[in-house]
Tab-separated table of C-alpha atoms and ligand atoms in Angstrom:
chain	number	residue	atom	x	y	z
A	306	MET	CA	19.932	-7.277	4.707
A	307	SER	CA	18.693	-7.655	8.281
A	308	ASN	CA	20.868	-4.808	9.640
A	309	TYR	CA	19.731	-2.310	7.041
A	310	SER	CA	16.904	0.142	7.538
A	311	MET	CA	13.408	-0.242	6.104
A	312	ASP	CA	14.189	2.122	3.217
A	313	THR	CA	17.202	0.107	2.087
A	314	LYS	CA	15.314	-3.179	2.405
A	315	CYS	CA	12.439	-1.815	0.284
A	316	VAL	CA	14.881	-0.993	-2.500
A	317	GLN	CA	17.415	-3.805	-2.311
A	318	GLY	CA	16.011	-6.567	-0.077
A	319	GLY	CA	15.482	-10.122	-1.250
A	320	TYR	CA	17.850	-10.156	-4.215
A	321	THR	CA	21.602	-9.696	-4.385
A	322	PRO	CA	22.930	-10.302	-7.903
A	323	GLY	CA	26.335	-11.898	-8.412
A	324	ASN	CA	28.984	-10.799	-10.865
A	325	GLY	CA	27.483	-10.102	-14.284
A	326	GLU	CA	23.952	-11.007	-13.197
A	327	PRO	CA	20.908	-8.796	-13.910
A	328	ARG	CA	20.651	-5.734	-11.636
A	329	GLN	CA	16.841	-5.910	-11.629
A	330	ILE	CA	15.236	-9.197	-10.573
A	331	PRO	CA	14.874	-11.462	-13.595
A	332	ILE	CA	11.371	-12.569	-14.579
A	333	VAL	CA	11.717	-16.332	-14.837
A	334	GLN	CA	8.837	-16.876	-17.232
A	335	SER	CA	9.144	-20.635	-17.254
A	336	THR	CA	6.705	-23.233	-15.966
A	337	THR	CA	9.408	-25.846	-15.558
A	338	PHE	CA	13.112	-26.414	-14.849
A	339	LYS	CA	15.589	-28.872	-16.345
A	340	TYR	CA	17.635	-31.565	-14.556
A	341	ALA	CA	20.450	-33.857	-15.709
A	342	THR	CA	19.255	-36.961	-13.886
A	343	SER	CA	15.997	-38.227	-12.433
A	344	SER	CA	17.635	-38.654	-9.064
A	345	ASP	CA	18.625	-34.956	-9.001
A	346	MET	CA	14.979	-34.106	-9.484
A	347	GLY	CA	13.817	-36.818	-7.104
A	348	LYS	CA	15.616	-35.115	-4.220
A	349	LEU	CA	13.485	-32.007	-4.791
A	350	PHE	CA	10.294	-34.078	-4.726
A	351	ASP	CA	11.388	-35.604	-1.426
A	352	LEU	CA	12.212	-32.126	0.013
A	353	GLU	CA	15.761	-33.461	0.474
A	354	ALA	CA	17.224	-30.630	-1.615
A	355	SER	CA	15.879	-27.153	-2.330
A	356	GLY	CA	15.449	-25.985	-5.902
A	357	TYR	CA	12.914	-25.447	-8.635
A	358	PHE	CA	11.035	-27.966	-10.701
A	359	TYR	CA	7.580	-26.547	-11.418
A	360	THR	CA	6.345	-22.958	-10.998
A	361	ARG	CA	3.105	-24.000	-9.247
A	362	LEU	CA	5.319	-24.836	-6.259
A	363	GLN	CA	8.137	-22.329	-6.529
A	364	ASN	CA	9.611	-19.828	-8.962
A	365	PRO	CA	12.810	-17.767	-8.500
A	366	THR	CA	11.155	-14.398	-9.269
A	367	ASN	CA	8.466	-15.034	-6.661
A	368	ASP	CA	11.065	-16.173	-4.148
A	369	TYR	CA	13.120	-12.966	-4.509
A	370	VAL	CA	10.031	-10.863	-3.834
A	371	ALA	CA	8.827	-13.096	-0.977
A	372	ALA	CA	12.300	-12.828	0.599
A	373	LYS	CA	12.071	-9.034	0.417
A	374	ILE	CA	8.655	-9.047	2.123
A	375	ALA	CA	10.006	-11.400	4.825
A	376	GLU	CA	12.828	-8.916	5.482
A	377	LEU	CA	10.407	-5.976	5.602
A	378	GLU	CA	8.182	-7.718	8.173
A	379	GLY	CA	11.109	-9.125	10.160
A	380	GLY	CA	10.013	-12.716	9.462
A	381	SER	CA	11.971	-15.909	8.875
A	382	ALA	CA	10.273	-17.026	5.641
A	383	ALA	CA	7.545	-15.903	3.240
A	384	MET	CA	5.611	-16.962	0.163
A	385	LEU	CA	3.576	-15.173	-2.476
A	386	THR	CA	0.026	-16.165	-3.378
A	387	SER	CA	-2.228	-15.247	-6.280
A	388	SER	CA	-4.335	-12.878	-4.138
A	389	GLY	CA	-4.854	-11.620	-0.618
A	390	GLN	CA	-7.804	-13.993	-0.302
A	391	ALA	CA	-5.533	-16.944	-1.085
A	392	ALA	CA	-2.977	-15.672	1.457
A	393	ASN	CA	-5.504	-15.569	4.288
A	394	PHE	CA	-7.042	-18.904	3.321
A	395	PHE	CA	-3.647	-20.627	3.117
A	396	ALA	CA	-2.427	-19.078	6.377
A	397	LEU	CA	-5.493	-20.449	8.183
A	398	PHE	CA	-5.881	-23.753	6.350
A	399	ASN	CA	-2.211	-24.588	6.922
A	400	ILE	CA	-3.044	-25.200	10.609
A	401	CYS	CA	-6.838	-25.757	10.564
A	402	GLU	CA	-8.863	-28.696	9.306
A	403	ALA	CA	-12.439	-29.963	9.615
A	404	GLY	CA	-13.255	-29.804	13.326
A	405	SER	CA	-10.996	-26.820	14.029
A	406	HIS	CA	-12.103	-23.475	15.428
A	407	VAL	CA	-10.828	-19.923	14.832
A	408	VAL	CA	-11.216	-16.774	16.941
A	409	ALA	CA	-11.378	-13.725	14.654
A	410	SER	CA	-11.928	-10.029	15.048
A	411	SER	CA	-15.339	-9.093	13.628
A	412	SER	CA	-13.821	-5.945	12.146
A	413	ILE	CA	-12.155	-7.367	9.034
A	414	TYR	CA	-12.330	-7.168	5.250
A	415	GLY	CA	-15.675	-8.394	3.861
A	416	GLY	CA	-14.026	-11.051	1.712
A	417	THR	CA	-12.191	-12.496	4.704
A	418	PHE	CA	-15.353	-12.383	6.824
A	419	ASN	CA	-17.133	-14.371	4.113
A	420	LEU	CA	-14.211	-16.796	3.811
A	421	LEU	CA	-14.428	-17.561	7.538
A	422	ALA	CA	-18.175	-17.292	8.119
A	423	VAL	CA	-19.384	-19.122	5.001
A	424	THR	CA	-16.754	-20.954	2.965
A	425	MET	CA	-14.534	-22.293	5.741
A	426	ALA	CA	-17.648	-23.079	7.788
A	427	LYS	CA	-18.703	-25.392	4.918
A	428	MET	CA	-15.333	-27.107	5.283
A	429	GLY	CA	-16.076	-27.781	8.953
A	430	ILE	CA	-13.941	-24.956	10.345
A	431	GLU	CA	-15.972	-22.820	12.732
A	432	THR	CA	-15.223	-19.187	13.661
A	433	THR	CA	-16.188	-17.157	16.713
A	434	PHE	CA	-16.100	-13.433	15.943
A	435	VAL	CA	-15.094	-11.040	18.703
A	436	SER	CA	-15.033	-7.254	18.864
A	437	PRO	CA	-11.650	-5.699	18.019
A	438	ASP	CA	-12.155	-3.943	21.370
A	439	ALA	CA	-12.885	-7.145	23.328
A	440	THR	CA	-11.573	-7.231	26.896
A	441	GLU	CA	-9.124	-9.938	28.000
A	442	GLU	CA	-12.028	-11.800	29.625
A	443	GLU	CA	-14.203	-11.580	26.505
A	444	LEU	CA	-11.320	-12.817	24.382
A	445	ALA	CA	-10.577	-15.720	26.711
A	446	ALA	CA	-14.247	-16.736	26.649
A	447	ALA	CA	-14.133	-17.132	22.844
A	448	PHE	CA	-11.560	-19.960	22.921
A	449	LYS	CA	-12.462	-23.641	22.714
A	450	ASP	CA	-10.433	-26.837	23.015
A	451	ASN	CA	-10.293	-27.020	19.217
A	452	THR	CA	-9.225	-23.380	18.649
A	453	ARG	CA	-6.211	-23.372	16.325
A	454	ALA	CA	-5.659	-19.698	15.431
A	455	VAL	CA	-6.571	-16.099	16.211
A	456	PHE	CA	-7.065	-13.678	13.315
A	457	GLY	CA	-7.343	-9.895	12.951
A	458	GLU	CA	-6.371	-6.874	10.827
A	459	THR	CA	-3.974	-4.178	12.047
A	460	ILE	CA	-6.200	-1.465	10.519
A	461	ALA	CA	-9.460	-2.982	9.359
A	462	ASN	CA	-10.740	-2.476	5.819
A	463	PRO	CA	-13.141	-0.637	5.638
A	464	ALA	CA	-14.029	0.071	9.293
A	465	LEU	CA	-10.582	1.618	10.067
A	466	THR	CA	-10.576	0.154	13.575
A	467	VAL	CA	-7.083	-0.472	15.004
A	468	LEU	CA	-6.412	-3.845	16.615
A	469	ASP	CA	-4.729	-4.163	20.011
A	470	ILE	CA	-2.177	-6.618	18.620
A	471	GLU	CA	-0.406	-7.214	21.953
A	472	LYS	CA	-3.673	-8.105	23.684
A	473	PHE	CA	-4.742	-10.480	20.901
A	474	ALA	CA	-1.246	-12.063	20.817
A	475	LYS	CA	-1.322	-12.676	24.566
A	476	ALA	CA	-4.747	-14.311	24.369
A	477	ALA	CA	-3.585	-16.522	21.474
A	478	HIS	CA	-0.376	-17.550	23.236
A	479	ASP	CA	-2.148	-18.192	26.563
A	480	HIS	CA	-4.189	-20.752	24.619
A	481	GLY	CA	-1.234	-22.243	22.740
A	482	VAL	CA	-2.163	-20.999	19.256
A	483	PRO	CA	-0.637	-18.443	16.855
A	484	LEU	CA	-1.912	-14.957	16.056
A	485	ILE	CA	-2.354	-14.271	12.324
A	486	ILE	CA	-2.434	-10.586	11.397
A	487	ASP	CA	-3.514	-9.174	8.032
A	488	ASN	CA	-1.216	-6.141	7.764
A	489	THR	CA	-2.419	-4.935	4.351
A	490	PHE	CA	-3.352	-1.347	5.255
A	491	PRO	CA	-0.333	-0.101	7.252
A	492	THR	CA	2.244	-2.260	5.391
A	493	PRO	CA	5.503	-3.020	7.243
A	494	VAL	CA	6.561	0.592	6.660
A	495	ASN	CA	4.010	1.737	9.251
A	496	CYS	CA	3.589	-1.348	11.471
A	497	ARG	CA	5.457	-4.619	11.942
A	498	PRO	CA	3.016	-6.893	13.807
A	499	ILE	CA	5.726	-9.489	14.562
A	500	GLU	CA	7.390	-6.928	16.849
A	501	TRP	CA	4.118	-6.810	18.832
A	502	GLY	CA	3.739	-10.584	19.155
A	503	ALA	CA	2.051	-11.706	15.906
A	504	ASP	CA	3.218	-15.099	14.643
A	505	ILE	CA	2.042	-15.030	11.022
A	506	VAL	CA	1.481	-11.898	8.893
A	507	THR	CA	-0.563	-11.809	5.688
A	508	HIS	CA	-0.993	-9.233	2.950
A	509	SER	CA	-3.153	-8.369	0.031
A	510	THR	CA	-0.207	-7.084	-2.010
A	511	THR	CA	-2.855	-5.779	-4.431
A	512	LYS	CA	-3.085	-2.708	-2.190
A	513	TYR	CA	-0.207	-0.430	-1.090
A	514	MET	CA	2.573	-2.938	-1.751
A	515	ASP	CA	1.785	-2.876	-5.467
A	516	GLY	CA	0.272	0.567	-5.044
A	517	HIS	CA	-0.292	1.271	-8.725
A	518	GLY	CA	-3.374	-0.837	-9.393
A	519	VAL	CA	-1.625	-3.274	-11.722
A	520	ALA	CA	-1.396	-6.721	-10.071
A	521	VAL	CA	-3.636	-8.744	-7.751
A	522	GLY	CA	-1.517	-10.695	-5.271
A	523	GLY	CA	-0.945	-11.829	-1.707
A	524	ALA	CA	1.808	-12.814	0.691
A	525	ILE	CA	2.244	-14.852	3.886
A	526	VAL	CA	5.135	-14.177	6.270
A	527	ASP	CA	6.121	-16.466	9.149
A	528	SER	CA	7.792	-14.906	12.187
A	529	GLY	CA	9.593	-18.199	12.815
A	530	LYS	CA	8.800	-17.758	16.515
A	531	PHE	CA	5.821	-20.013	17.172
A	532	ASP	CA	6.871	-23.274	18.829
A	533	TRP	CA	4.724	-25.875	17.015
A	534	MET	CA	6.367	-28.775	18.851
A	535	ALA	CA	5.471	-27.265	22.242
A	536	HIS	CA	1.797	-27.588	21.172
A	537	ALA	CA	2.279	-30.687	19.039
A	538	ASP	CA	-1.169	-32.159	19.721
A	539	LYS	CA	-2.884	-29.083	18.282
A	540	PHE	CA	-0.888	-28.987	15.033
A	541	PRO	CA	-0.475	-32.563	13.786
A	542	GLY	CA	0.025	-31.297	10.217
A	543	LEU	CA	3.315	-29.752	11.307
A	544	THR	CA	4.357	-32.141	14.059
A	545	THR	CA	3.529	-35.627	12.732
A	546	PRO	CA	4.796	-37.379	9.561
A	547	ASP	CA	3.483	-36.183	6.176
A	548	GLU	CA	2.914	-39.397	4.239
A	549	SER	CA	2.765	-37.438	0.979
A	550	TYR	CA	6.463	-36.603	1.545
A	551	HIS	CA	7.835	-39.950	2.768
A	552	GLY	CA	6.915	-39.212	6.346
A	553	ILE	CA	8.857	-36.003	7.001
A	554	VAL	CA	7.840	-33.970	10.056
A	555	TYR	CA	7.880	-30.297	9.018
A	556	ALA	CA	8.528	-28.844	12.473
A	557	GLU	CA	11.475	-31.231	12.983
A	558	LYS	CA	13.047	-31.012	9.541
A	559	PHE	CA	12.587	-27.280	8.910
A	560	GLY	CA	12.440	-25.974	12.487
A	561	LYS	CA	10.400	-23.085	13.830
A	562	GLU	CA	11.815	-20.796	11.125
A	563	GLY	CA	10.888	-22.878	8.083
A	564	ALA	CA	8.119	-25.332	8.922
A	565	PHE	CA	5.041	-23.174	8.285
A	566	ILE	CA	6.001	-21.802	4.872
A	567	THR	CA	7.508	-25.094	3.683
A	568	LYS	CA	4.289	-26.937	4.526
A	569	ALA	CA	2.090	-24.254	2.935
A	570	THR	CA	4.191	-24.416	-0.231
A	571	SER	CA	4.671	-28.151	-0.524
A	572	GLN	CA	1.108	-29.140	0.448
A	573	LEU	CA	-1.271	-26.252	-0.165
A	574	MET	CA	0.336	-24.803	-3.303
A	575	ARG	CA	0.829	-28.314	-4.631
A	576	ASP	CA	-2.809	-29.250	-4.093
A	577	LEU	CA	-4.697	-25.950	-4.377
A	578	GLY	CA	-2.414	-24.096	-6.811
A	579	SER	CA	-2.838	-20.370	-6.155
A	580	ILE	CA	0.582	-19.207	-7.281
A	581	GLN	CA	1.308	-15.591	-8.181
A	582	SER	CA	2.529	-15.255	-11.757
A	583	PRO	CA	6.233	-14.295	-11.962
A	584	GLN	CA	5.229	-11.310	-14.103
A	585	ASN	CA	2.954	-10.040	-11.307
A	586	ALA	CA	5.708	-10.663	-8.748
A	587	PHE	CA	7.956	-8.439	-10.853
A	588	TYR	CA	5.340	-5.639	-10.845
A	589	LEU	CA	4.915	-6.126	-7.103
A	590	ASN	CA	8.650	-5.660	-6.620
A	591	LEU	CA	8.577	-2.386	-8.538
A	592	GLY	CA	5.914	-1.212	-6.089
A	593	LEU	CA	7.942	-2.370	-3.087
A	594	GLU	CA	10.973	-0.395	-4.277
A	595	SER	CA	9.105	2.850	-3.501
A	596	LEU	CA	6.830	1.674	-0.644
A	597	HIS	CA	8.820	3.625	1.986
A	598	VAL	CA	8.548	6.797	-0.138
A	599	ARG	CA	4.860	6.394	-0.951
A	600	MET	CA	3.428	5.456	2.467
A	601	PRO	CA	4.302	8.770	4.201
A	602	LYS	CA	2.637	10.657	1.329
A	603	HIS	CA	-0.521	8.503	1.536
A	604	VAL	CA	-0.600	9.214	5.289
A	605	GLU	CA	-0.011	12.956	4.779
A	606	ASN	CA	-2.886	13.134	2.290
A	607	GLY	CA	-5.180	10.961	4.414
A	608	GLN	CA	-4.540	13.098	7.479
A	609	ALA	CA	-5.123	16.359	5.576
A	610	VAL	CA	-8.355	15.105	3.982
A	611	ALA	CA	-9.618	13.741	7.331
A	612	GLU	CA	-8.909	17.082	9.067
A	613	PHE	CA	-10.648	18.989	6.275
A	614	LEU	CA	-13.712	16.748	6.384
A	615	GLU	CA	-13.914	16.886	10.177
A	616	GLN	CA	-14.589	20.641	10.201
A	617	HIS	CA	-17.042	20.622	7.249
A	618	GLU	CA	-20.696	21.349	8.040
A	619	LYS	CA	-22.046	18.710	5.616
A	620	VAL	CA	-20.015	15.946	7.238
A	621	VAL	CA	-21.667	14.030	10.098
A	622	LYS	CA	-18.686	11.915	11.146
A	623	VAL	CA	-15.130	11.071	10.043
A	624	ASN	CA	-13.282	7.795	10.733
A	625	TYR	CA	-9.491	8.112	10.613
A	626	PRO	CA	-7.261	6.796	13.396
A	627	GLY	CA	-4.881	9.742	12.952
A	628	LEU	CA	-7.571	12.200	14.170
A	629	LYS	CA	-7.436	13.055	17.878
A	630	SER	CA	-11.232	12.705	17.982
A	631	ASP	CA	-11.081	9.118	16.645
A	632	PRO	CA	-11.770	6.358	19.202
A	633	TYR	CA	-8.678	4.501	17.918
A	634	TYR	CA	-6.305	7.478	18.171
A	635	ASP	CA	-4.431	6.239	21.273
A	636	ARG	CA	-4.024	2.749	19.852
A	637	ALA	CA	-2.853	4.224	16.549
A	638	MET	CA	-0.222	6.261	18.380
A	639	LYS	CA	1.049	3.047	20.000
A	640	TYR	CA	1.091	0.762	16.962
A	641	LEU	CA	1.252	3.242	14.078
A	642	GLY	CA	3.632	5.937	15.223
A	643	ASN	CA	4.358	7.081	11.663
A	644	GLY	CA	0.662	7.115	10.759
A	645	GLY	CA	-1.500	4.320	9.421
A	646	CYS	CA	-2.650	4.617	5.836
A	647	GLY	CA	-4.369	6.916	3.354
A	648	VAL	CA	-7.874	5.514	3.691
A	649	VAL	CA	-10.477	7.768	5.321
A	650	SER	CA	-14.195	7.179	5.655
A	651	PHE	CA	-16.888	9.736	6.441
A	652	GLU	CA	-20.639	10.056	6.665
A	653	ILE	CA	-22.186	12.771	4.541
A	654	ALA	CA	-25.353	14.518	5.739
A	655	GLY	CA	-28.338	13.491	3.599
A	656	GLY	CA	-27.605	9.768	3.237
A	657	ARG	CA	-27.576	7.792	-0.007
A	658	GLU	CA	-28.752	10.633	-2.299
A	659	ALA	CA	-26.213	13.099	-0.918
A	660	ALA	CA	-23.450	10.489	-1.260
A	661	GLU	CA	-24.360	9.800	-4.886
A	662	ALA	CA	-24.539	13.498	-5.720
A	663	PHE	CA	-21.187	14.175	-4.013
A	664	MET	CA	-19.417	11.362	-5.796
A	665	GLY	CA	-20.873	12.368	-9.143
A	666	LYS	CA	-19.271	15.803	-8.822
A	667	LEU	CA	-15.748	14.581	-7.994
A	668	LYS	CA	-13.139	15.145	-10.705
A	669	ILE	CA	-9.834	13.717	-9.378
A	670	CYS	CA	-11.277	11.073	-7.056
A	671	ALA	CA	-12.637	8.237	-9.178
A	672	ILE	CA	-15.416	5.838	-8.166
A	673	GLU	CA	-13.753	2.412	-7.866
A	674	THR	CA	-13.929	-0.832	-5.904
A	675	HIS	CA	-10.322	-0.414	-4.847
A	676	VAL	CA	-8.162	1.195	-2.174
A	677	ALA	CA	-4.494	1.928	-1.606
A	678	ASP	CA	-3.709	3.092	-5.120
A	679	ALA	CA	-1.514	5.986	-6.319
A	680	ARG	CA	-4.728	7.529	-7.718
A	681	THR	CA	-7.366	8.683	-5.251
A	682	CYS	CA	-10.540	6.631	-5.404
A	683	CYS	CA	-13.781	6.451	-3.479
A	684	LEU	CA	-16.767	4.216	-2.868
A	685	ASN	CA	-20.222	4.477	-1.268
A	686	PRO	CA	-20.919	0.993	0.161
A	687	ALA	CA	-24.709	1.605	0.260
A	688	THR	CA	-24.911	2.030	-3.524
A	689	SER	CA	-22.190	-0.496	-4.461
A	690	THR	CA	-20.696	-3.307	-2.369
A	691	HIS	CA	-23.595	-3.328	0.126
A	692	ARG	CA	-26.451	-2.279	-2.194
A	693	GLN	CA	-28.608	-5.302	-1.340
A	694	MET	CA	-29.002	-3.992	2.236
A	695	THR	CA	-31.759	-1.693	3.515
A	696	ASP	CA	-30.915	1.500	5.445
A	697	GLU	CA	-31.864	-0.284	8.683
A	698	GLN	CA	-29.534	-3.201	7.920
A	699	LEU	CA	-26.749	-0.799	6.956
A	700	ASN	CA	-27.070	1.099	10.233
A	701	ALA	CA	-27.007	-2.148	12.206
A	702	ALA	CA	-23.771	-3.117	10.417
A	703	GLY	CA	-22.206	0.249	11.250
A	704	ILE	CA	-22.240	1.312	7.592
A	705	PRO	CA	-24.657	4.255	7.339
A	706	ALA	CA	-26.134	4.887	3.872
A	707	GLY	CA	-24.197	8.150	3.614
A	708	LEU	CA	-20.813	6.545	4.380
A	709	ILE	CA	-18.124	7.232	1.784
A	710	ARG	CA	-14.672	5.645	1.776
A	711	ILE	CA	-11.915	7.732	0.202
A	712	SER	CA	-8.534	6.177	-0.452
A	713	CYS	CA	-6.155	9.121	-0.728
A	714	GLY	CA	-3.571	8.637	-3.438
A	715	LEU	CA	-0.316	10.426	-4.120
A	716	GLU	CA	-1.689	13.608	-5.717
A	717	ASP	CA	-1.196	17.056	-4.135
A	718	LYS	CA	-3.365	17.296	-1.007
A	719	LYS	CA	-4.447	20.845	-1.960
A	720	ASP	CA	-5.952	19.505	-5.211
A	721	LEU	CA	-7.648	16.627	-3.385
A	722	ILE	CA	-9.196	18.927	-0.786
A	723	ALA	CA	-10.317	21.421	-3.461
A	724	ASP	CA	-11.972	18.565	-5.391
A	725	ILE	CA	-13.769	17.321	-2.274
A	726	GLU	CA	-14.749	20.879	-1.291
A	727	GLN	CA	-16.393	21.666	-4.642
A	728	ALA	CA	-18.213	18.315	-4.610
A	729	LEU	CA	-19.612	19.023	-1.130
A	730	LEU	CA	-21.135	22.356	-2.261
B	2140	PLP	C1	-8.270	-6.439	-0.368
B	2140	PLP	C2	-8.030	-7.101	0.908
B	2140	PLP	C3	-7.980	-8.513	1.013
B	2140	PLP	C4	-8.217	-9.397	-0.185
B	2140	PLP	O1	-7.155	-9.254	-1.063
B	2140	PLP	P1	-7.270	-9.555	-2.654
B	2140	PLP	O2	-5.875	-9.304	-3.108
B	2140	PLP	O3	-8.286	-8.628	-3.208
B	2140	PLP	O4	-7.671	-10.991	-2.771
B	2140	PLP	C5	-7.697	-9.060	2.240
B	2140	PLP	N1	-7.504	-8.290	3.331
B	2140	PLP	C6	-7.558	-6.938	3.279
B	2140	PLP	C7	-7.334	-6.149	4.509
B	2140	PLP	C8	-7.821	-6.304	2.075
B	2140	PLP	O5	-7.869	-4.963	2.022
């Protein structure tokens, strides 16, 4: 599929049925797989042969969908996980251990910030957070001898900052470590971070990839480009024998293209078990089949809503990288030429009370803790996800009490704008 365009890969990537086989990917709803002899199965346990034996490690339905996502991102291998949180944790923990250090953009999803700042810190993995706008010097100063990865989001949820992927990739590579990019918001339809130097790409497939609010899931894609052996001392998990698999060395046996995903599957899935259900992988694939059709519409609606809000007297400020007035406009033009996503945030005059009143009047836009759905939804962090914080704390975090996040769905933009207009009255 690698020569086909994005649109064709979205529809047909990852699965090519043979004669008389199902046209749609089969849901292999089976925990286990049968073998004629113990030695046949033994080869799978030794990673001497590839195949299926237990769905916690691998399942054909998941593999079809992972292969499609690998093609979409231009990667060499991919795996599905039960959620976006699991994807980011696995991507990091596959190369970090107690005593490791991570450099991460401070402008990331709250769940990922917590994962790094609290949960992984408890595991002995320390993170230095840097501004997504850090200079080369500031970035370089964040690295330590034990730094093992750099992490950021292409378009951050919910701040809508755009990362300078090339700059972060250069800093990572100058220090001999990979750049991991969470590409959830633009999806590969609007940005392919590997083309800009990212080594590993992660997704919360719960968002646009599914796009219909039906299945929580995640994915990890390896570019196959990072040379683990060239930095062997930093990544012993990939470059020295794994005693739990008769001493195989992942980077030797599976090469640059296969080592990362094989290790994450055979060690982390085996031990931590965060597999996506085959049924959810099937739903995810249905979403992927129309991703290239849906993303331009999300962008069109996001742009129209952002432009409408920008000229409204009751709106203090709008964040949307597609607006010329947005500080990330130039970077968006570089990395997101087709537009970024359908998520817009804005500050309403009158703070918390005005935000609550506005949201109460909306008819099409529903109040939800979700984004990137076919149906438009919105959220006021001050009265929901961040309600434990005072106005002063909210301002310090760059989340004013009157901030509202709107995730523009696939409805008609005229109806969306009319709904927002009547609610602003
Ligand atoms: C939602 C989200 C996550 C977490 O994904 P889940 O599927 O909810 O676990 C991670 N990163 C980004 C950018 C997200 O938007």
